[in-house]
XYZ file of C-alpha atoms in Angstrom:
557
model
C -29.139 -7.749 -15.327
C -31.213 -8.411 -12.733
C -35.101 -7.409 -12.939
C -34.674 -5.522 -9.297
C -33.005 -2.472 -11.278
C -34.794 -2.821 -14.194
C -37.486 -1.477 -12.309
C -38.325 2.262 -12.924
C -39.720 3.976 -9.592
C -43.495 4.758 -9.452
C -44.711 7.067 -12.521
C -46.303 10.731 -11.791
C -49.226 12.832 -13.863
C -49.070 15.938 -14.289
C -53.090 17.124 -15.334
C -52.709 20.071 -13.343
C -55.959 20.075 -11.156
C -58.902 18.302 -13.122
C -61.107 15.776 -12.331
C -61.278 12.013 -13.569
C -63.679 10.643 -14.745
C -65.211 7.103 -16.475
C -65.268 3.381 -16.181
C -61.167 1.792 -15.346
C -62.540 0.031 -19.259
C -61.135 -3.408 -20.013
C -63.914 -4.916 -18.518
C -65.592 -6.405 -21.760
C -61.522 -6.981 -23.312
C -62.371 -10.634 -21.140
C -66.477 -11.798 -22.506
C -64.951 -14.329 -25.152
C -62.504 -15.234 -22.277
C -62.713 -19.564 -22.288
C -62.561 -21.302 -19.272
C -59.914 -22.881 -19.499
C -57.434 -20.081 -21.028
C -54.591 -19.989 -19.124
C -51.120 -17.525 -19.328
C -47.725 -18.497 -17.559
C -45.295 -15.354 -15.635
C -42.678 -15.070 -14.802
C -38.688 -13.988 -12.758
C -35.286 -14.980 -12.902
C -34.928 -14.409 -8.785
C -34.427 -18.373 -8.059
C -36.280 -20.495 -6.237
C -36.234 -18.377 -2.787
C -38.913 -15.759 -3.007
C -40.931 -19.156 -3.224
C -40.070 -20.923 0.416
C -42.356 -18.841 2.543
C -45.620 -17.432 0.877
C -46.444 -13.405 1.771
C -48.940 -11.712 -0.090
C -48.799 -8.501 2.752
C -48.275 -5.784 -0.246
C -46.485 -3.675 1.869
C -43.601 -6.155 2.021
C -41.776 -5.008 -0.935
C -39.610 -8.499 -0.585
C -42.424 -11.650 -0.184
C -43.581 -13.849 -2.562
C -46.157 -11.240 -3.917
C -44.596 -8.101 -4.988
C -41.882 -10.227 -6.342
C -43.511 -12.206 -8.279
C -45.580 -9.881 -9.163
C -48.861 -12.069 -8.460
C -50.350 -9.618 -5.624
C -51.597 -7.016 -8.885
C -53.948 -9.492 -9.742
C -55.172 -9.381 -6.483
C -55.290 -5.726 -4.502
C -55.936 -3.204 -6.659
C -54.987 1.277 -6.494
C -57.356 4.014 -6.987
C -56.279 4.707 -10.277
C -54.521 3.791 -12.669
C -51.104 6.204 -14.210
C -49.673 6.173 -17.199
C -45.852 6.656 -17.468
C -45.577 6.214 -21.019
C -48.200 7.595 -23.766
C -50.472 10.272 -22.710
C -49.788 10.131 -19.624
C -53.239 10.050 -18.344
C -55.099 8.482 -15.546
C -57.305 5.207 -15.188
C -59.566 5.357 -12.404
C -60.063 2.046 -10.912
C -61.421 1.209 -7.307
C -62.096 5.130 -7.734
C -64.591 5.959 -10.360
C -63.236 9.529 -9.892
C -59.702 11.358 -8.782
C -59.611 14.933 -8.358
C -56.766 16.880 -6.825
C -56.941 20.619 -5.793
C -55.020 23.142 -7.632
C -51.913 23.143 -5.292
C -51.960 19.319 -5.455
C -52.161 19.021 -1.488
C -55.315 18.104 -1.120
C -57.186 14.517 -3.639
C -60.626 13.832 -3.189
C -61.595 9.752 -4.298
C -65.233 8.788 -4.938
C -65.308 4.676 -4.664
C -66.093 3.190 -6.844
C -69.207 1.506 -6.534
C -70.131 -2.386 -7.296
C -66.992 -3.398 -5.808
C -66.876 -6.737 -3.362
C -63.951 -7.973 -1.929
C -62.803 -11.431 -2.744
C -64.825 -12.277 0.655
C -68.323 -11.711 -0.485
C -68.478 -8.493 0.953
C -68.443 -4.900 -0.285
C -66.063 -2.532 -1.562
C -66.970 1.109 0.246
C -64.682 4.285 1.853
C -63.744 2.942 4.836
C -61.906 0.666 3.008
C -60.278 3.580 1.749
C -60.118 5.297 4.460
C -58.320 2.922 6.719
C -56.008 1.334 4.101
C -53.992 5.516 4.082
C -54.938 5.620 6.896
C -52.904 2.612 7.528
C -49.855 4.194 6.218
C -50.750 7.769 8.251
C -51.023 6.308 11.279
C -46.803 3.565 10.745
C -44.048 5.318 9.267
C -42.189 2.090 7.339
C -45.500 0.899 5.621
C -44.883 4.808 4.457
C -42.924 3.333 1.430
C -43.768 6.254 -0.674
C -43.457 9.614 1.676
C -46.964 9.780 0.856
C -46.819 12.594 4.641
C -50.299 11.735 4.604
C -51.845 14.940 6.617
C -55.101 13.346 7.167
C -57.941 11.007 5.695
C -61.725 11.137 6.541
C -64.841 10.172 4.791
C -66.896 13.200 2.840
C -70.074 12.752 2.154
C -69.365 9.609 -0.031
C -66.754 10.788 -1.064
C -62.731 10.264 0.500
C -60.590 12.897 1.595
C -56.891 12.569 1.588
C -54.836 15.561 2.792
C -50.572 15.925 2.025
C -48.285 17.921 4.485
C -46.980 19.229 1.255
C -47.366 19.024 -2.831
C -47.823 15.793 -4.840
C -47.488 17.065 -7.808
C -44.978 14.868 -8.232
C -46.026 12.123 -6.639
C -49.160 11.207 -8.257
C -49.133 7.972 -9.362
C -47.386 7.111 -5.114
C -50.726 8.081 -4.056
C -53.144 7.193 -7.125
C -51.572 3.457 -7.140
C -51.268 2.121 -3.317
C -53.267 -1.073 -2.679
C -56.209 -1.240 -1.468
C -56.818 -3.532 1.398
C -59.728 -4.674 3.455
C -60.924 -2.956 7.123
C -63.168 -6.256 7.909
C -59.905 -8.415 7.503
C -57.262 -5.842 8.267
C -58.062 -4.272 11.761
C -57.510 -7.765 13.356
C -53.806 -7.780 12.174
C -51.509 -6.967 14.986
C -48.632 -5.760 13.135
C -49.067 -4.714 9.067
C -45.680 -4.221 8.629
C -44.266 -7.600 9.763
C -47.871 -9.785 8.609
C -47.871 -13.063 5.414
C -51.389 -11.982 5.444
C -52.022 -15.817 4.063
C -55.403 -15.250 3.604
C -55.840 -12.696 0.719
C -58.687 -11.042 0.196
C -58.498 -8.456 -2.038
C -61.034 -6.639 -4.950
C -58.966 -8.197 -7.793
C -59.871 -10.556 -10.426
C -57.909 -13.920 -9.024
C -57.916 -15.354 -5.933
C -54.697 -17.756 -4.794
C -55.915 -21.138 -5.871
C -52.305 -23.056 -4.872
C -49.177 -21.806 -4.038
C -46.374 -23.824 -3.597
C -42.647 -23.935 -4.180
C -42.962 -25.265 -7.554
C -45.099 -21.888 -8.049
C -48.079 -19.862 -7.808
C -51.648 -20.702 -9.186
C -54.735 -17.640 -9.608
C -57.792 -18.302 -10.504
C -60.086 -15.617 -12.238
C -62.840 -14.572 -9.920
C -66.732 -15.023 -11.617
C -67.781 -12.227 -9.871
C -65.168 -9.288 -10.805
C -66.746 -5.997 -11.285
C -64.274 -5.131 -14.341
C -66.477 -7.934 -16.499
C -65.982 -10.843 -17.271
C -61.619 -11.818 -16.741
C -60.236 -12.774 -19.730
C -58.122 -15.295 -18.406
C -59.127 -18.159 -16.305
C -56.203 -18.828 -15.133
C -51.897 -17.093 -13.898
C -49.414 -19.663 -13.210
C -46.719 -17.714 -11.587
C -43.140 -19.224 -11.597
C -39.478 -18.192 -10.453
C -36.146 -19.253 -12.808
C -32.481 -19.516 -11.199
C -31.530 -16.497 -13.596
C -31.509 -14.789 -17.069
C -30.917 -17.934 -18.937
C -33.140 -19.998 -17.623
C -35.734 -17.720 -17.857
C -34.998 -16.946 -21.777
C -35.222 -20.277 -22.480
C -38.616 -21.097 -20.923
C -39.471 -17.695 -22.922
C -38.112 -19.151 -25.719
C -40.249 -22.419 -25.756
C -42.837 -21.258 -25.217
C -42.986 -22.618 -21.209
C -43.252 -18.130 -20.510
C -45.715 -16.225 -21.697
C -45.096 -13.383 -19.805
C -41.933 -11.454 -18.081
C -39.263 -8.848 -18.004
C -35.885 -8.640 -18.362
C -32.677 -7.880 -20.691
C -32.131 -9.894 -23.577
C -29.013 -9.664 -25.243
C -29.572 -8.827 -28.617
C -32.962 -9.545 -28.129
C -33.901 -10.215 -32.243
C -32.285 -12.876 -32.605
C -32.267 -14.677 -29.444
C -36.583 -13.667 -28.183
C -38.322 -12.595 -31.481
C -36.810 -14.803 -33.766
C -37.925 -17.683 -32.560
C -41.540 -16.740 -33.217
C -41.121 -14.065 -35.532
C -45.504 -14.146 -34.987
C -46.304 -14.424 -32.461
C -42.930 -13.136 -29.829
C -42.664 -9.580 -28.635
C -40.020 -7.737 -27.049
C -40.998 -3.763 -25.914
C -38.681 -1.592 -24.122
C -40.727 1.755 -22.993
C -39.187 4.363 -23.059
C -39.845 6.134 -19.532
C -38.630 9.378 -18.003
C -36.204 7.525 -16.963
C -32.248 7.728 -17.918
C -28.942 5.405 -16.494
C -26.399 8.026 -15.262
C -22.492 7.486 -14.386
C -23.747 8.072 -11.173
C -20.080 9.430 -9.778
C -19.076 10.365 -6.036
C -18.135 13.917 -5.733
C -17.172 14.224 -2.455
C -13.672 13.157 -3.604
C -11.437 13.074 -6.937
C -11.002 12.369 -9.586
C -15.511 13.178 -9.518
C -14.933 16.135 -7.048
C -13.547 18.442 -9.856
C -16.300 19.545 -12.277
C -13.564 19.767 -14.826
C -12.739 16.657 -14.748
C -16.595 15.687 -15.304
C -17.296 17.544 -17.760
C -14.495 15.831 -19.880
C -16.033 12.465 -19.231
C -19.159 13.747 -20.062
C -18.069 14.771 -23.177
C -15.854 11.501 -24.575
C -18.713 8.820 -23.910
C -20.312 7.115 -26.104
C -23.672 7.023 -26.392
C -24.299 5.388 -29.546
C -22.047 2.270 -27.917
C -23.917 2.198 -24.760
C -27.092 1.872 -26.884
C -26.359 -0.201 -29.473
C -23.691 -3.035 -27.902
C -24.169 -2.755 -24.076
C -28.423 -2.657 -24.147
C -28.808 -4.691 -27.254
C -30.574 -1.463 -28.895
C -33.677 -2.258 -25.664
C -34.121 1.252 -26.632
C -33.257 4.518 -28.076
C -29.961 5.796 -27.928
C -29.945 8.913 -25.192
C -29.207 12.405 -27.110
C -30.134 15.608 -25.260
C -27.523 17.410 -23.027
C -29.859 17.103 -20.341
C -30.564 14.031 -19.797
C -34.209 13.791 -20.953
C -35.406 10.998 -22.931
C -36.631 11.144 -26.040
C -39.050 11.790 -27.592
C -41.041 11.238 -24.384
C -39.677 14.228 -22.251
C -39.313 15.832 -25.580
C -41.958 18.809 -23.880
C -39.876 18.867 -20.741
C -36.899 20.360 -22.369
C -35.859 23.840 -21.736
C -35.973 25.897 -25.035
C -31.818 26.959 -25.018
C -31.545 22.630 -24.879
C -33.896 21.567 -27.884
C -31.185 21.555 -30.417
C -28.507 20.649 -27.985
C -26.884 16.821 -28.708
C -24.515 14.876 -27.577
C -21.633 14.762 -29.399
C -18.075 12.820 -28.715
C -15.634 15.797 -28.558
C -12.199 14.489 -27.965
C -10.609 17.916 -28.184
C -13.093 20.132 -26.670
C -12.374 17.623 -23.660
C -8.388 17.894 -22.909
C -8.791 21.971 -23.482
C -11.392 21.640 -20.269
C -8.499 19.406 -18.054
C -5.686 21.850 -19.606
C -7.785 25.350 -18.963
C -8.010 23.553 -15.333
C -4.987 22.741 -14.268
C -4.628 19.001 -15.976
C -1.728 17.731 -18.402
C -0.313 14.030 -19.253
C 2.732 12.778 -18.581
C 3.992 9.579 -20.352
C 0.267 9.555 -21.765
C -1.410 8.757 -18.417
C -3.591 12.294 -17.202
C -2.678 13.895 -14.249
C -3.855 16.095 -12.354
C -3.378 19.761 -10.592
C -1.124 18.742 -8.190
C 0.240 16.152 -10.424
C -1.260 12.982 -9.230
C -2.039 10.665 -12.006
C -5.986 9.801 -12.189
C -6.837 6.743 -11.984
C -10.869 5.542 -10.992
C -12.689 2.451 -10.954
C -16.252 2.251 -12.130
C -17.642 -1.052 -10.354
C -21.651 -2.600 -10.862
C -22.729 -6.077 -10.110
C -21.793 -9.400 -11.562
C -24.235 -10.421 -13.805
C -25.575 -7.991 -14.621
C -24.718 -8.233 -17.922
C -26.235 -4.670 -20.767
C -24.255 -2.958 -16.865
C -21.095 -4.343 -17.107
C -20.714 -4.083 -20.607
C -21.928 -0.329 -20.534
C -18.696 -0.035 -17.943
C -16.033 -1.897 -20.196
C -17.150 0.588 -22.776
C -17.013 3.354 -20.768
C -13.407 2.259 -19.263
C -12.035 1.443 -22.368
C -13.376 5.083 -24.144
C -11.683 6.498 -21.161
C -8.708 5.728 -21.146
C -8.736 6.212 -24.739
C -9.578 9.795 -25.237
C -8.237 11.223 -21.298
C -5.294 9.296 -20.616
C -6.872 8.491 -17.656
C -6.548 4.971 -15.227
C -9.963 3.432 -15.326
C -10.942 -0.084 -13.952
C -13.643 -2.640 -13.663
C -15.287 -3.940 -10.392
C -17.912 -6.543 -10.387
C -19.305 -7.272 -6.895
C -21.777 -9.048 -5.775
C -24.706 -6.683 -5.670
C -26.118 -7.030 -2.242
C -21.847 -5.413 -1.588
C -22.464 -3.260 -4.901
C -25.966 -2.126 -3.418
C -24.171 -0.897 0.175
C -21.417 0.629 -1.445
C -23.586 2.338 -3.291
C -25.820 3.459 -0.559
C -23.144 4.383 1.841
C -20.240 6.002 -0.661
C -17.520 3.672 -1.079
C -17.606 3.797 -4.679
C -15.871 6.216 -7.425
C -18.422 5.834 -10.476
C -21.456 3.146 -11.347
C -23.993 2.937 -13.411
C -26.710 3.818 -12.092
C -31.174 4.647 -13.323
C -33.225 7.348 -11.698
C -36.192 7.260 -10.862
C -39.025 7.974 -13.130
C -42.478 10.533 -14.323
C -44.332 11.378 -16.838
C -42.538 14.590 -15.805
C -38.473 14.249 -15.634
C -38.188 15.426 -11.648
C -36.974 12.586 -10.596
C -34.181 12.801 -13.034
C -32.808 15.533 -11.274
C -34.785 14.549 -7.490
C -32.417 11.359 -7.505
C -29.072 13.051 -8.708
C -29.133 16.754 -7.319
C -31.147 16.464 -3.949
C -29.661 18.102 -0.763
C -32.103 16.718 0.790
C -30.861 12.737 1.027
C -27.554 13.878 2.498
C -29.736 15.673 5.697
C -31.242 12.302 5.660
C -28.662 10.163 5.742
C -28.610 7.681 8.181
C -26.142 5.087 9.635
C -24.108 6.141 6.752
C -26.322 5.826 4.382
C -28.585 7.949 2.002
C -31.299 6.697 -0.014
C -30.647 8.831 -2.919
C -28.467 11.394 -4.120
C -25.990 8.848 -3.737
C -23.274 10.733 -5.246
C -23.584 13.126 -2.533
C -23.823 16.073 -4.744
C -24.343 19.110 -2.777
C -25.468 22.732 -4.350
C -28.050 24.333 -2.174
C -29.732 26.142 -4.792
C -30.393 22.825 -6.864
C -31.886 21.947 -4.073
C -34.105 25.127 -2.962
C -35.048 24.702 -7.471
C -36.810 21.375 -7.073
C -38.507 21.495 -3.323
C -39.988 24.732 -5.489
C -40.387 22.583 -8.603
C -42.439 19.726 -5.967
C -44.621 22.562 -4.798
C -45.467 25.010 -7.807
C -48.461 25.247 -8.279
C -48.840 26.335 -12.573
C -47.497 24.807 -14.907
C -45.535 28.050 -16.480
C -43.922 28.645 -12.480
C -42.831 24.510 -12.704
C -41.308 25.301 -16.398
C -39.926 28.314 -15.634
C -38.147 25.813 -12.290
C -37.633 22.947 -14.242
C -34.738 25.326 -16.978
C -33.230 26.662 -14.186
C -33.001 22.835 -12.549
C -31.695 21.887 -16.010
C -29.314 24.224 -16.586
C -27.157 23.320 -13.556
C -27.422 19.671 -14.374
C -25.738 20.898 -17.302
C -23.608 23.435 -16.460
C -22.299 21.309 -13.504
C -22.560 17.661 -14.800
C -24.290 15.690 -11.159
C -23.751 12.703 -12.379
C -23.338 12.107 -16.363
C -25.800 10.926 -18.461
C -25.628 7.090 -20.263
C -28.507 6.038 -22.203
C -32.036 5.315 -21.552
C -33.106 2.996 -19.257
C -36.740 1.900 -20.775
C -39.801 -0.578 -18.753
C -38.940 -3.763 -20.517
C -41.478 -6.379 -21.397
C -41.442 -9.945 -22.547
C -44.562 -11.582 -24.530
C -46.381 -13.303 -27.269
C -49.742 -13.483 -29.174
C -50.753 -17.163 -29.396
C -53.064 -17.236 -27.319
C -54.303 -13.191 -26.287
C -53.872 -9.858 -28.441
C -54.531 -6.390 -27.069
C -50.822 -6.277 -25.448
C -49.544 -3.024 -24.073
C -46.704 -2.083 -27.438
C -45.257 1.044 -29.269
C -48.687 1.568 -31.119
C -50.731 1.474 -28.148
C -49.091 2.831 -25.357
C -52.022 2.158 -22.390
C -49.201 1.480 -20.202
C -46.111 -0.906 -20.194
C -45.578 -4.513 -20.658
C -43.918 -5.140 -17.650
C -46.162 -7.716 -15.013
C -44.995 -6.929 -11.704
C -46.257 -3.226 -12.354
C -49.322 -1.331 -11.065
C -51.204 -2.026 -14.220
C -49.911 -5.197 -14.790
C -54.250 -6.167 -14.050
C -54.916 -2.976 -16.031
C -52.735 -5.135 -19.037
C -54.821 -8.148 -18.128
C -58.412 -6.996 -18.450
C -57.830 -6.111 -22.412
C -56.280 -9.224 -23.224
C -58.455 -10.690 -26.037
C -58.734 -14.850 -26.562
C -57.102 -15.501 -29.810
C -60.430 -16.842 -31.855
């Protein structure tokens, strides 16, 4: 499966209007680092990524963002953990505080921080970066909707046109850029920023079509950097990267591995680690609710009742994450606290007889074993996912076989190239597909991605940015908006309970499995990595917290 669809959306936090203070942590982790130590980090996206050096953190397809090395150069105000305790770790900020309704953020800049060119980091850099986003809509990739950014004494105050409760991570994890360099950049949406000046622990040593080498700074504000050199490589595909992980050529990566215990962990049981962090993002059968057969809720319910989710976890995903069990689609145990009381013990079961009754009651019939809709037309649909996304392709094959066998519908499988598939999903040129949802430290993104009619109102050029199934329920849209703007936990719980009820009753999408954030690494040279027993971050080297992981590492003695 391609890397692009494994990355979950930026995490968000639900801590209420609390002040978060303290050291960013991890600076002391590398106090014994070797001057000759190195780690190799890799992705399977092909050599084209390295054809042009693009370090601009606002260009998501550039080499820096795609490979992830920008995370070691440009740093955010704070890290928001999508797993563990969902804690916020101040980073370039020494303190961040939200007001009660999350429309205002007060930031205290960390003192003693220097840019890699030696100039001091100040509140002005924070103001400049967020105003850059405010004044250039093309840079507002996360939809921050800033109203104003200004200094208030030694602090910076950011005001928003709407509550940022569900998007705290999007706000806090913006990569801060230096005003003294960027004020001279004519077009920040296109400039490659070859001279990358950041506050992070690394600078670029070399860039070529063979890879990128970063060298550690000796004056990093967070303390001595535990790894002297980072090497970033690109492989042509997952197979090549897996081989690199197996033979020790690569130390840190994020790919799906079929039968990871046999094909990776067993190659060096003592050191090789595969961890699928169970974030709040399920995989769904995204169904086109505007056309037959999924425009009929009875058929959506019936398919939901016969899908084999255990097979999805075991056969399609090689147990990379736990089986999805709760009818709300919320992954567990990560999301246990958010499941409505009435659904706490409601788990998916395969119920073929119940599914057939739902269909019969809705006017469906069978002719020679084939399912016929209420108008007498044979029921058929196509499941599509990109070729090469092996886990998803296996997943849709399993679904097709199961639905044919149990309900008698004619189900086909198509595997277009990734670009065609992406266009098909955005334009509604599909019947059904496996797709992930956004994630955060509460389930709002799960339901926003599958139920929010606001995306339909924002359709442009025939494409939508989310809610690809084009589910249109004004009540669901209203509840999602109210949840995002709510200022107290009791109100949020009530709204989320109602949202879950609509989701369970109307089946706008069909939850199929968990969508863990994957990571592979070895402990031959360093310890201190995040893991199932130490969930201070996920192990994906392209995420905002990759620098936090790096600074937690300790050389093996």
